[in-house]
JSON list of C-alpha atoms in Angstrom, two decimals:
[
{"chain": "A", "resi": 51, "resn": "MET", "atom": "CA", "xyz": [0.00, 0.00, 0.00]},
{"chain": "A", "resi": 52, "resn": "ILE", "atom": "CA", "xyz": [1.53, 3.33, -0.99]},
{"chain": "A", "resi": 53, "resn": "ARG", "atom": "CA", "xyz": [0.36, 6.86, -0.52]},
{"chain": "A", "resi": 54, "resn": "LEU", "atom": "CA", "xyz": [1.53, 10.37, -1.44]},
{"chain": "A", "resi": 55, "resn": "THR", "atom": "CA", "xyz": [-0.47, 12.98, 0.42]},
{"chain": "A", "resi": 56, "resn": "GLN", "atom": "CA", "xyz": [-0.54, 16.72, 1.03]},
{"chain": "A", "resi": 57, "resn": "ASP", "atom": "CA", "xyz": [-2.32, 16.12, 4.33]},
{"chain": "A", "resi": 58, "resn": "ALA", "atom": "CA", "xyz": [-0.76, 15.22, 7.67]},
{"chain": "A", "resi": 59, "resn": "ILE", "atom": "CA", "xyz": [0.16, 11.54, 7.77]},
{"chain": "A", "resi": 60, "resn": "ASP", "atom": "CA", "xyz": [-2.39, 9.56, 9.74]},
{"chain": "A", "resi": 61, "resn": "LEU", "atom": "CA", "xyz": [-0.61, 6.56, 11.18]},
{"chain": "A", "resi": 62, "resn": "ALA", "atom": "CA", "xyz": [-3.69, 4.89, 12.69]},
{"chain": "A", "resi": 63, "resn": "PRO", "atom": "CA", "xyz": [-5.20, 3.48, 9.45]},
{"chain": "A", "resi": 64, "resn": "LEU", "atom": "CA", "xyz": [-1.75, 2.22, 8.34]},
{"chain": "A", "resi": 65, "resn": "ILE", "atom": "CA", "xyz": [-1.33, 0.29, 11.59]},
{"chain": "A", "resi": 66, "resn": "THR", "atom": "CA", "xyz": [-4.88, -0.98, 11.38]},
{"chain": "A", "resi": 67, "resn": "ALA", "atom": "CA", "xyz": [-4.16, -2.26, 7.88]},
{"chain": "A", "resi": 68, "resn": "ALA", "atom": "CA", "xyz": [-0.97, -3.96, 9.09]},
{"chain": "A", "resi": 69, "resn": "GLN", "atom": "CA", "xyz": [-2.59, -5.60, 12.11]},
{"chain": "A", "resi": 70, "resn": "GLN", "atom": "CA", "xyz": [-3.88, -8.89, 10.78]},
{"chain": "A", "resi": 71, "resn": "PRO", "atom": "CA", "xyz": [-4.20, -12.31, 12.38]},
{"chain": "A", "resi": 72, "resn": "ALA", "atom": "CA", "xyz": [-1.25, -13.62, 10.33]},
{"chain": "A", "resi": 73, "resn": "ALA", "atom": "CA", "xyz": [1.08, -10.88, 11.61]},
{"chain": "A", "resi": 74, "resn": "GLY", "atom": "CA", "xyz": [2.70, -11.43, 15.00]},
{"chain": "A", "resi": 75, "resn": "ALA", "atom": "CA", "xyz": [4.80, -8.30, 14.52]},
{"chain": "A", "resi": 76, "resn": "VAL", "atom": "CA", "xyz": [3.95, -4.77, 13.35]},
{"chain": "A", "resi": 77, "resn": "VAL", "atom": "CA", "xyz": [6.79, -2.26, 12.95]},
{"chain": "A", "resi": 78, "resn": "ALA", "atom": "CA", "xyz": [6.14, 1.44, 12.34]},
{"chain": "A", "resi": 79, "resn": "PHE", "atom": "CA", "xyz": [8.73, 4.09, 11.44]},
{"chain": "A", "resi": 80, "resn": "LEU", "atom": "CA", "xyz": [8.07, 7.83, 11.17]},
{"chain": "A", "resi": 81, "resn": "GLY", "atom": "CA", "xyz": [10.51, 10.32, 9.67]},
{"chain": "A", "resi": 82, "resn": "VAL", "atom": "CA", "xyz": [9.91, 13.58, 11.51]},
{"chain": "A", "resi": 83, "resn": "THR", "atom": "CA", "xyz": [10.98, 17.17, 10.88]},
{"chain": "A", "resi": 84, "resn": "ARG", "atom": "CA", "xyz": [13.77, 17.75, 13.37]},
{"chain": "A", "resi": 85, "resn": "GLU", "atom": "CA", "xyz": [14.66, 21.15, 14.80]},
{"chain": "A", "resi": 86, "resn": "PHE", "atom": "CA", "xyz": [18.47, 21.09, 14.96]},
{"chain": "A", "resi": 87, "resn": "THR", "atom": "CA", "xyz": [21.03, 19.88, 12.43]},
{"chain": "A", "resi": 88, "resn": "ASP", "atom": "CA", "xyz": [24.74, 20.54, 13.06]},
{"chain": "A", "resi": 89, "resn": "GLY", "atom": "CA", "xyz": [23.82, 23.46, 15.28]},
{"chain": "A", "resi": 90, "resn": "ARG", "atom": "CA", "xyz": [21.52, 25.07, 12.69]},
{"chain": "A", "resi": 91, "resn": "GLN", "atom": "CA", "xyz": [17.85, 25.59, 13.52]},
{"chain": "A", "resi": 92, "resn": "THR", "atom": "CA", "xyz": [15.13, 24.47, 11.14]},
{"chain": "A", "resi": 93, "resn": "VAL", "atom": "CA", "xyz": [11.71, 26.12, 11.20]},
{"chain": "A", "resi": 94, "resn": "ALA", "atom": "CA", "xyz": [10.08, 23.85, 8.62]},
{"chain": "A", "resi": 95, "resn": "LEU", "atom": "CA", "xyz": [10.70, 21.52, 5.70]},
{"chain": "A", "resi": 96, "resn": "ASP", "atom": "CA", "xyz": [8.88, 21.75, 2.38]},
{"chain": "A", "resi": 97, "resn": "TYR", "atom": "CA", "xyz": [8.69, 18.59, 0.30]},
{"chain": "A", "resi": 98, "resn": "GLU", "atom": "CA", "xyz": [8.23, 18.36, -3.48]},
{"chain": "A", "resi": 99, "resn": "ALA", "atom": "CA", "xyz": [7.62, 15.14, -5.40]},
{"chain": "A", "resi": 100, "resn": "TYR", "atom": "CA", "xyz": [7.80, 14.10, -9.04]},
{"chain": "A", "resi": 101, "resn": "GLY", "atom": "CA", "xyz": [4.42, 12.58, -8.33]},
{"chain": "A", "resi": 102, "resn": "GLU", "atom": "CA", "xyz": [3.94, 9.90, -10.96]},
{"chain": "A", "resi": 103, "resn": "MET", "atom": "CA", "xyz": [7.49, 8.61, -10.61]},
{"chain": "A", "resi": 104, "resn": "ALA", "atom": "CA", "xyz": [7.47, 8.80, -6.80]},
{"chain": "A", "resi": 105, "resn": "GLU", "atom": "CA", "xyz": [4.38, 6.59, -6.71]},
{"chain": "A", "resi": 106, "resn": "ARG", "atom": "CA", "xyz": [5.99, 4.19, -9.14]},
{"chain": "A", "resi": 107, "resn": "GLU", "atom": "CA", "xyz": [9.18, 4.01, -7.07]},
{"chain": "A", "resi": 108, "resn": "LEU", "atom": "CA", "xyz": [7.24, 3.51, -3.81]},
{"chain": "A", "resi": 109, "resn": "ALA", "atom": "CA", "xyz": [5.28, 0.68, -5.44]},
{"chain": "A", "resi": 110, "resn": "ARG", "atom": "CA", "xyz": [8.54, -0.84, -6.69]},
{"chain": "A", "resi": 111, "resn": "LEU", "atom": "CA", "xyz": [10.06, -0.72, -3.20]},
{"chain": "A", "resi": 112, "resn": "GLU", "atom": "CA", "xyz": [6.99, -2.44, -1.76]},
{"chain": "A", "resi": 113, "resn": "ALA", "atom": "CA", "xyz": [7.21, -5.14, -4.43]},
{"chain": "A", "resi": 114, "resn": "VAL", "atom": "CA", "xyz": [10.93, -5.73, -3.82]},
{"chain": "A", "resi": 115, "resn": "ALA", "atom": "CA", "xyz": [10.42, -5.83, -0.04]},
{"chain": "A", "resi": 116, "resn": "ARG", "atom": "CA", "xyz": [7.62, -8.38, -0.41]},
{"chain": "A", "resi": 117, "resn": "GLU", "atom": "CA", "xyz": [9.93, -10.58, -2.51]},
{"chain": "A", "resi": 118, "resn": "ARG", "atom": "CA", "xyz": [12.76, -10.37, 0.01]},
{"chain": "A", "resi": 119, "resn": "TRP", "atom": "CA", "xyz": [10.74, -10.81, 3.20]},
{"chain": "A", "resi": 120, "resn": "PRO", "atom": "CA", "xyz": [7.54, -12.72, 4.00]},
{"chain": "A", "resi": 121, "resn": "LEU", "atom": "CA", "xyz": [5.48, -9.62, 4.73]},
{"chain": "A", "resi": 122, "resn": "VAL", "atom": "CA", "xyz": [1.81, -9.60, 5.58]},
{"chain": "A", "resi": 123, "resn": "GLU", "atom": "CA", "xyz": [1.38, -5.86, 4.95]},
{"chain": "A", "resi": 124, "resn": "CYS", "atom": "CA", "xyz": [3.66, -3.08, 3.75]},
{"chain": "A", "resi": 125, "resn": "CYS", "atom": "CA", "xyz": [2.55, 0.57, 3.87]},
{"chain": "A", "resi": 126, "resn": "LEU", "atom": "CA", "xyz": [4.65, 3.47, 2.59]},
{"chain": "A", "resi": 127, "resn": "ALA", "atom": "CA", "xyz": [3.29, 7.01, 2.93]},
{"chain": "A", "resi": 128, "resn": "HIS", "atom": "CA", "xyz": [5.03, 10.29, 2.13]},
{"chain": "A", "resi": 129, "resn": "ARG", "atom": "CA", "xyz": [3.72, 13.78, 2.67]},
{"chain": "A", "resi": 130, "resn": "THR", "atom": "CA", "xyz": [4.37, 16.70, 0.33]},
{"chain": "A", "resi": 131, "resn": "GLY", "atom": "CA", "xyz": [4.16, 20.43, 0.97]},
{"chain": "A", "resi": 132, "resn": "ARG", "atom": "CA", "xyz": [5.06, 22.05, 4.29]},
{"chain": "A", "resi": 133, "resn": "VAL", "atom": "CA", "xyz": [5.93, 19.63, 7.11]},
{"chain": "A", "resi": 134, "resn": "PRO", "atom": "CA", "xyz": [6.36, 21.59, 10.38]},
{"chain": "A", "resi": 135, "resn": "LEU", "atom": "CA", "xyz": [8.61, 20.62, 13.29]},
{"chain": "A", "resi": 136, "resn": "ALA", "atom": "CA", "xyz": [7.75, 17.36, 15.01]},
{"chain": "A", "resi": 137, "resn": "GLU", "atom": "CA", "xyz": [5.37, 16.32, 12.21]},
{"chain": "A", "resi": 138, "resn": "ALA", "atom": "CA", "xyz": [5.97, 13.27, 10.05]},
{"chain": "A", "resi": 139, "resn": "SER", "atom": "CA", "xyz": [7.05, 13.49, 6.42]},
{"chain": "A", "resi": 140, "resn": "VAL", "atom": "CA", "xyz": [7.19, 9.74, 5.90]},
{"chain": "A", "resi": 141, "resn": "ALA", "atom": "CA", "xyz": [5.73, 6.59, 7.41]},
{"chain": "A", "resi": 142, "resn": "VAL", "atom": "CA", "xyz": [6.82, 3.00, 6.87]},
{"chain": "A", "resi": 143, "resn": "VAL", "atom": "CA", "xyz": [4.59, 0.36, 8.44]},
{"chain": "A", "resi": 144, "resn": "VAL", "atom": "CA", "xyz": [5.25, -3.32, 7.85]},
{"chain": "A", "resi": 145, "resn": "SER", "atom": "CA", "xyz": [3.91, -6.48, 9.39]},
{"chain": "A", "resi": 146, "resn": "ALA", "atom": "CA", "xyz": [5.07, -10.07, 9.28]},
{"chain": "A", "resi": 147, "resn": "ALA", "atom": "CA", "xyz": [4.55, -13.30, 11.18]},
{"chain": "A", "resi": 148, "resn": "HIS", "atom": "CA", "xyz": [7.76, -12.65, 13.16]},
{"chain": "A", "resi": 149, "resn": "ARG", "atom": "CA", "xyz": [9.61, -9.50, 14.18]},
{"chain": "A", "resi": 150, "resn": "ALA", "atom": "CA", "xyz": [12.98, -10.17, 12.49]},
{"chain": "A", "resi": 151, "resn": "ALA", "atom": "CA", "xyz": [11.48, -9.79, 9.03]},
{"chain": "A", "resi": 152, "resn": "ALA", "atom": "CA", "xyz": [9.37, -6.79, 10.05]},
{"chain": "A", "resi": 153, "resn": "PHE", "atom": "CA", "xyz": [12.32, -4.88, 11.53]},
{"chain": "A", "resi": 154, "resn": "GLU", "atom": "CA", "xyz": [14.66, -5.73, 8.64]},
{"chain": "A", "resi": 155, "resn": "ALA", "atom": "CA", "xyz": [12.13, -4.84, 5.97]},
{"chain": "A", "resi": 156, "resn": "ALA", "atom": "CA", "xyz": [11.21, -1.54, 7.63]},
{"chain": "A", "resi": 157, "resn": "ARG", "atom": "CA", "xyz": [14.88, -0.54, 7.88]},
{"chain": "A", "resi": 158, "resn": "TRP", "atom": "CA", "xyz": [15.56, -1.48, 4.28]},
{"chain": "A", "resi": 159, "resn": "LEU", "atom": "CA", "xyz": [12.46, 0.34, 3.04]},
{"chain": "A", "resi": 160, "resn": "ILE", "atom": "CA", "xyz": [13.26, 3.68, 4.67]},
{"chain": "A", "resi": 161, "resn": "ASP", "atom": "CA", "xyz": [16.91, 3.49, 3.60]},
{"chain": "A", "resi": 162, "resn": "GLU", "atom": "CA", "xyz": [15.95, 2.73, -0.01]},
{"chain": "A", "resi": 163, "resn": "LEU", "atom": "CA", "xyz": [13.16, 5.31, -0.02]},
{"chain": "A", "resi": 164, "resn": "LYS", "atom": "CA", "xyz": [15.64, 7.98, 1.01]},
{"chain": "A", "resi": 165, "resn": "ALA", "atom": "CA", "xyz": [18.07, 6.88, -1.71]},
{"chain": "A", "resi": 166, "resn": "SER", "atom": "CA", "xyz": [15.78, 6.54, -4.70]},
{"chain": "A", "resi": 167, "resn": "VAL", "atom": "CA", "xyz": [12.29, 8.02, -4.48]},
{"chain": "A", "resi": 168, "resn": "PRO", "atom": "CA", "xyz": [12.11, 11.32, -6.44]},
{"chain": "A", "resi": 169, "resn": "ILE", "atom": "CA", "xyz": [11.09, 13.56, -3.56]},
{"chain": "A", "resi": 170, "resn": "TRP", "atom": "CA", "xyz": [13.12, 16.59, -2.41]},
{"chain": "A", "resi": 171, "resn": "LYS", "atom": "CA", "xyz": [13.07, 18.69, 0.72]},
{"chain": "A", "resi": 172, "resn": "ARG", "atom": "CA", "xyz": [13.67, 22.39, 1.05]},
{"chain": "A", "resi": 173, "resn": "GLU", "atom": "CA", "xyz": [15.09, 23.54, 4.36]},
{"chain": "A", "resi": 174, "resn": "ARG", "atom": "CA", "xyz": [13.75, 26.72, 5.90]},
{"chain": "A", "resi": 175, "resn": "TRP", "atom": "CA", "xyz": [16.34, 27.80, 8.48]},
{"chain": "A", "resi": 176, "resn": "ALA", "atom": "CA", "xyz": [15.64, 30.06, 11.48]},
{"chain": "A", "resi": 177, "resn": "ASP", "atom": "CA", "xyz": [18.05, 32.67, 10.09]},
{"chain": "A", "resi": 178, "resn": "GLY", "atom": "CA", "xyz": [15.78, 33.12, 7.09]},
{"chain": "A", "resi": 179, "resn": "ARG", "atom": "CA", "xyz": [17.83, 31.16, 4.58]},
{"chain": "A", "resi": 180, "resn": "GLU", "atom": "CA", "xyz": [16.16, 28.50, 2.47]},
{"chain": "A", "resi": 181, "resn": "GLU", "atom": "CA", "xyz": [17.82, 25.83, 0.38]},
{"chain": "A", "resi": 182, "resn": "TRP", "atom": "CA", "xyz": [16.96, 22.66, -1.48]},
{"chain": "A", "resi": 183, "resn": "VAL", "atom": "CA", "xyz": [18.65, 19.61, 0.00]},
{"chain": "A", "resi": 184, "resn": "HIS", "atom": "CA", "xyz": [20.62, 17.68, -2.64]},
{"chain": "A", "resi": 185, "resn": "PRO", "atom": "CA", "xyz": [23.08, 15.29, -0.95]},
{"chain": "A", "resi": 186, "resn": "GLY", "atom": "CA", "xyz": [26.39, 14.98, -2.77]},
{"chain": "A", "resi": 187, "resn": "ALA", "atom": "CA", "xyz": [25.87, 17.95, -5.09]},
{"chain": "A", "resi": 188, "resn": "HIS", "atom": "CA", "xyz": [28.59, 20.62, -5.15]},
{"chain": "A", "resi": 189, "resn": "GLN", "atom": "CA", "xyz": [27.53, 23.76, -3.30]},
{"chain": "A", "resi": 190, "resn": "GLU", "atom": "CA", "xyz": [29.02, 26.17, -5.82]},
{"chain": "A", "resi": 191, "resn": "ALA", "atom": "CA", "xyz": [30.58, 25.61, -9.20]},
{"chain": "A", "resi": 192, "resn": "THR", "atom": "CA", "xyz": [33.30, 28.04, -8.14]},
{"chain": "A", "resi": 193, "resn": "ASP", "atom": "CA", "xyz": [34.31, 26.20, -4.95]},
{"chain": "A", "resi": 194, "resn": "PRO", "atom": "CA", "xyz": [38.00, 25.14, -5.09]},
{"chain": "B", "resi": 299, "resn": "MET", "atom": "CA", "xyz": [16.19, 16.24, -32.11]},
{"chain": "B", "resi": 300, "resn": "LYS", "atom": "CA", "xyz": [14.63, 18.56, -29.56]},
{"chain": "B", "resi": 301, "resn": "VAL", "atom": "CA", "xyz": [14.47, 17.06, -26.09]},
{"chain": "B", "resi": 302, "resn": "ARG", "atom": "CA", "xyz": [12.36, 18.50, -23.28]},
{"chain": "B", "resi": 303, "resn": "VAL", "atom": "CA", "xyz": [13.68, 17.88, -19.77]},
{"chain": "B", "resi": 304, "resn": "LEU", "atom": "CA", "xyz": [11.56, 18.42, -16.67]},
{"chain": "B", "resi": 305, "resn": "MET", "atom": "CA", "xyz": [13.23, 20.34, -13.85]},
{"chain": "B", "resi": 306, "resn": "PHE", "atom": "CA", "xyz": [12.58, 19.79, -10.13]},
{"chain": "B", "resi": 307, "resn": "ALA", "atom": "CA", "xyz": [13.64, 21.36, -6.86]},
{"chain": "B", "resi": 308, "resn": "GLY", "atom": "CA", "xyz": [17.12, 22.90, -7.01]},
{"chain": "B", "resi": 309, "resn": "ALA", "atom": "CA", "xyz": [17.35, 22.30, -10.76]},
{"chain": "B", "resi": 310, "resn": "ARG", "atom": "CA", "xyz": [14.15, 24.25, -11.36]},
{"chain": "B", "resi": 311, "resn": "GLU", "atom": "CA", "xyz": [15.51, 27.01, -9.13]},
{"chain": "B", "resi": 312, "resn": "ALA", "atom": "CA", "xyz": [18.81, 26.99, -11.05]},
{"chain": "B", "resi": 313, "resn": "VAL", "atom": "CA", "xyz": [17.24, 27.38, -14.51]},
{"chain": "B", "resi": 314, "resn": "GLY", "atom": "CA", "xyz": [14.16, 29.34, -13.46]},
{"chain": "B", "resi": 315, "resn": "ALA", "atom": "CA", "xyz": [11.78, 27.07, -15.37]},
{"chain": "B", "resi": 316, "resn": "ASP", "atom": "CA", "xyz": [9.76, 23.88, -14.96]},
{"chain": "B", "resi": 317, "resn": "ALA", "atom": "CA", "xyz": [11.41, 22.44, -18.07]},
{"chain": "B", "resi": 318, "resn": "VAL", "atom": "CA", "xyz": [14.14, 23.21, -20.58]},
{"chain": "B", "resi": 319, "resn": "GLU", "atom": "CA", "xyz": [14.68, 22.12, -24.17]},
{"chain": "B", "resi": 320, "resn": "VAL", "atom": "CA", "xyz": [18.00, 21.11, -25.64]},
{"chain": "B", "resi": 321, "resn": "GLU", "atom": "CA", "xyz": [19.08, 20.03, -29.10]},
{"chain": "B", "resi": 322, "resn": "LEU", "atom": "CA", "xyz": [20.51, 16.54, -29.14]},
{"chain": "B", "resi": 323, "resn": "ASP", "atom": "CA", "xyz": [21.80, 14.30, -31.93]},
{"chain": "B", "resi": 324, "resn": "GLU", "atom": "CA", "xyz": [19.67, 11.28, -32.83]},
{"chain": "B", "resi": 325, "resn": "GLY", "atom": "CA", "xyz": [20.73, 8.26, -30.80]},
{"chain": "B", "resi": 326, "resn": "ALA", "atom": "CA", "xyz": [22.56, 10.33, -28.19]},
{"chain": "B", "resi": 327, "resn": "THR", "atom": "CA", "xyz": [22.77, 8.87, -24.70]},
{"chain": "B", "resi": 328, "resn": "PHE", "atom": "CA", "xyz": [21.70, 10.32, -21.36]},
{"chain": "B", "resi": 329, "resn": "ALA", "atom": "CA", "xyz": [25.39, 10.94, -20.62]},
{"chain": "B", "resi": 330, "resn": "ARG", "atom": "CA", "xyz": [25.44, 13.20, -23.69]},
{"chain": "B", "resi": 331, "resn": "LEU", "atom": "CA", "xyz": [22.20, 14.87, -22.58]},
{"chain": "B", "resi": 332, "resn": "ALA", "atom": "CA", "xyz": [23.88, 15.67, -19.25]},
{"chain": "B", "resi": 333, "resn": "GLU", "atom": "CA", "xyz": [26.77, 17.32, -21.12]},
{"chain": "B", "resi": 334, "resn": "ARG", "atom": "CA", "xyz": [24.38, 19.33, -23.30]},
{"chain": "B", "resi": 335, "resn": "LEU", "atom": "CA", "xyz": [22.42, 20.52, -20.26]},
{"chain": "B", "resi": 336, "resn": "ARG", "atom": "CA", "xyz": [25.63, 21.65, -18.57]},
{"chain": "B", "resi": 337, "resn": "GLU", "atom": "CA", "xyz": [26.65, 23.51, -21.75]},
{"chain": "B", "resi": 338, "resn": "GLU", "atom": "CA", "xyz": [23.29, 25.24, -22.19]},
{"chain": "B", "resi": 339, "resn": "HIS", "atom": "CA", "xyz": [22.62, 25.87, -18.50]},
{"chain": "B", "resi": 340, "resn": "PRO", "atom": "CA", "xyz": [25.85, 26.36, -16.52]},
{"chain": "B", "resi": 341, "resn": "ALA", "atom": "CA", "xyz": [23.74, 26.96, -13.40]},
{"chain": "B", "resi": 342, "resn": "LEU", "atom": "CA", "xyz": [23.00, 23.22, -13.48]},
{"chain": "B", "resi": 343, "resn": "VAL", "atom": "CA", "xyz": [26.67, 22.22, -13.21]},
{"chain": "B", "resi": 344, "resn": "PRO", "atom": "CA", "xyz": [26.74, 21.81, -9.40]},
{"chain": "B", "resi": 345, "resn": "LEU", "atom": "CA", "xyz": [23.72, 19.52, -9.54]},
{"chain": "B", "resi": 346, "resn": "ALA", "atom": "CA", "xyz": [24.26, 17.74, -12.84]},
{"chain": "B", "resi": 347, "resn": "ARG", "atom": "CA", "xyz": [27.20, 15.55, -11.82]},
{"chain": "B", "resi": 348, "resn": "ALA", "atom": "CA", "xyz": [25.29, 13.85, -9.02]},
{"chain": "B", "resi": 349, "resn": "ALA", "atom": "CA", "xyz": [21.96, 13.89, -10.84]},
{"chain": "B", "resi": 350, "resn": "ARG", "atom": "CA", "xyz": [20.25, 11.03, -12.64]},
{"chain": "B", "resi": 351, "resn": "PHE", "atom": "CA", "xyz": [17.70, 11.04, -15.42]},
{"chain": "B", "resi": 352, "resn": "ALA", "atom": "CA", "xyz": [14.29, 9.48, -15.68]},
{"chain": "B", "resi": 353, "resn": "SER", "atom": "CA", "xyz": [12.57, 8.46, -18.90]},
{"chain": "B", "resi": 354, "resn": "GLY", "atom": "CA", "xyz": [8.88, 7.60, -18.73]},
{"chain": "B", "resi": 355, "resn": "THR", "atom": "CA", "xyz": [9.04, 7.82, -14.91]},
{"chain": "B", "resi": 356, "resn": "GLN", "atom": "CA", "xyz": [11.77, 5.18, -14.67]},
{"chain": "B", "resi": 357, "resn": "TYR", "atom": "CA", "xyz": [15.42, 5.78, -13.97]},
{"chain": "B", "resi": 358, "resn": "ALA", "atom": "CA", "xyz": [17.58, 5.80, -17.11]},
{"chain": "B", "resi": 359, "resn": "SER", "atom": "CA", "xyz": [21.22, 4.73, -17.25]},
{"chain": "B", "resi": 360, "resn": "PRO", "atom": "CA", "xyz": [23.87, 7.08, -18.65]},
{"chain": "B", "resi": 361, "resn": "GLN", "atom": "CA", "xyz": [24.50, 4.79, -21.63]},
{"chain": "B", "resi": 362, "resn": "GLN", "atom": "CA", "xyz": [20.83, 4.50, -22.53]},
{"chain": "B", "resi": 363, "resn": "PRO", "atom": "CA", "xyz": [19.80, 6.31, -25.75]},
{"chain": "B", "resi": 364, "resn": "VAL", "atom": "CA", "xyz": [17.41, 9.21, -25.23]},
{"chain": "B", "resi": 365, "resn": "ASP", "atom": "CA", "xyz": [13.86, 8.70, -26.53]},
{"chain": "B", "resi": 366, "resn": "PRO", "atom": "CA", "xyz": [12.63, 12.24, -27.24]},
{"chain": "B", "resi": 367, "resn": "HIS", "atom": "CA", "xyz": [9.00, 11.11, -27.16]},
{"chain": "B", "resi": 368, "resn": "ALA", "atom": "CA", "xyz": [9.24, 9.86, -23.57]},
{"chain": "B", "resi": 369, "resn": "GLU", "atom": "CA", "xyz": [8.75, 12.13, -20.57]},
{"chain": "B", "resi": 370, "resn": "ILE", "atom": "CA", "xyz": [12.31, 12.99, -19.56]},
{"chain": "B", "resi": 371, "resn": "ALA", "atom": "CA", "xyz": [13.23, 14.46, -16.20]},
{"chain": "B", "resi": 372, "resn": "LEU", "atom": "CA", "xyz": [16.45, 15.50, -14.53]},
{"chain": "B", "resi": 373, "resn": "ILE", "atom": "CA", "xyz": [16.44, 13.91, -11.09]},
{"chain": "B", "resi": 374, "resn": "PRO", "atom": "CA", "xyz": [18.82, 15.85, -8.83]},
{"chain": "B", "resi": 375, "resn": "PRO", "atom": "CA", "xyz": [20.00, 14.02, -5.70]},
{"chain": "B", "resi": 376, "resn": "VAL", "atom": "CA", "xyz": [16.86, 13.07, -3.81]},
{"chain": "B", "resi": 377, "resn": "SER", "atom": "CA", "xyz": [16.11, 13.98, -0.22]},
{"chain": "B", "resi": 378, "resn": "GLY", "atom": "CA", "xyz": [12.80, 12.44, 0.69]},
{"chain": "B", "resi": 379, "resn": "GLY", "atom": "CA", "xyz": [12.03, 11.05, 4.11]}
]
């Protein structure tokens, strides 16, 4: 089950979907907008998605996870637009008969989601600066 | 051939547009498209080296030939989650 939404992520229905008689273990992960990073203060994050491709990538990750682990349910939800402090931008909820698979799959899913799904965040810092977050890109072409 | 490339996030900010068009030889690869984008839009240079491309909403490899009829997007380094 995958979802891109502009609304606040509602975890309850994802957990309800994951809680099934076959699943002895339900694991939920939330990625949350954090206030401090290397001493700098964030006031909010704005997320943008390449919608059609993001949905396709999320669906692909669910399919790969289901092949690798015996999952009962697998829910991936990502929010777009402004995500204020302490609110969730992403939820990964998986269930399986036993907890080893549920924990491993959840970890793999969030790591892969962060590496491949075409979604980008824009930092709004407390000092007024704003910048798109692009890991590994050079800051300036003129840097030595 | 004329190739339209969708721009997102920092790339859109760098070029000031949702999409750009570049001229590309028939049969050129995505690696060549990256070069052409850097030539036409130097503001993309910081992002282009770490960026990937998508064709028809699937990641494309650098050696893949560009299909100008597919929806092509520059995918700068992602930062979801």
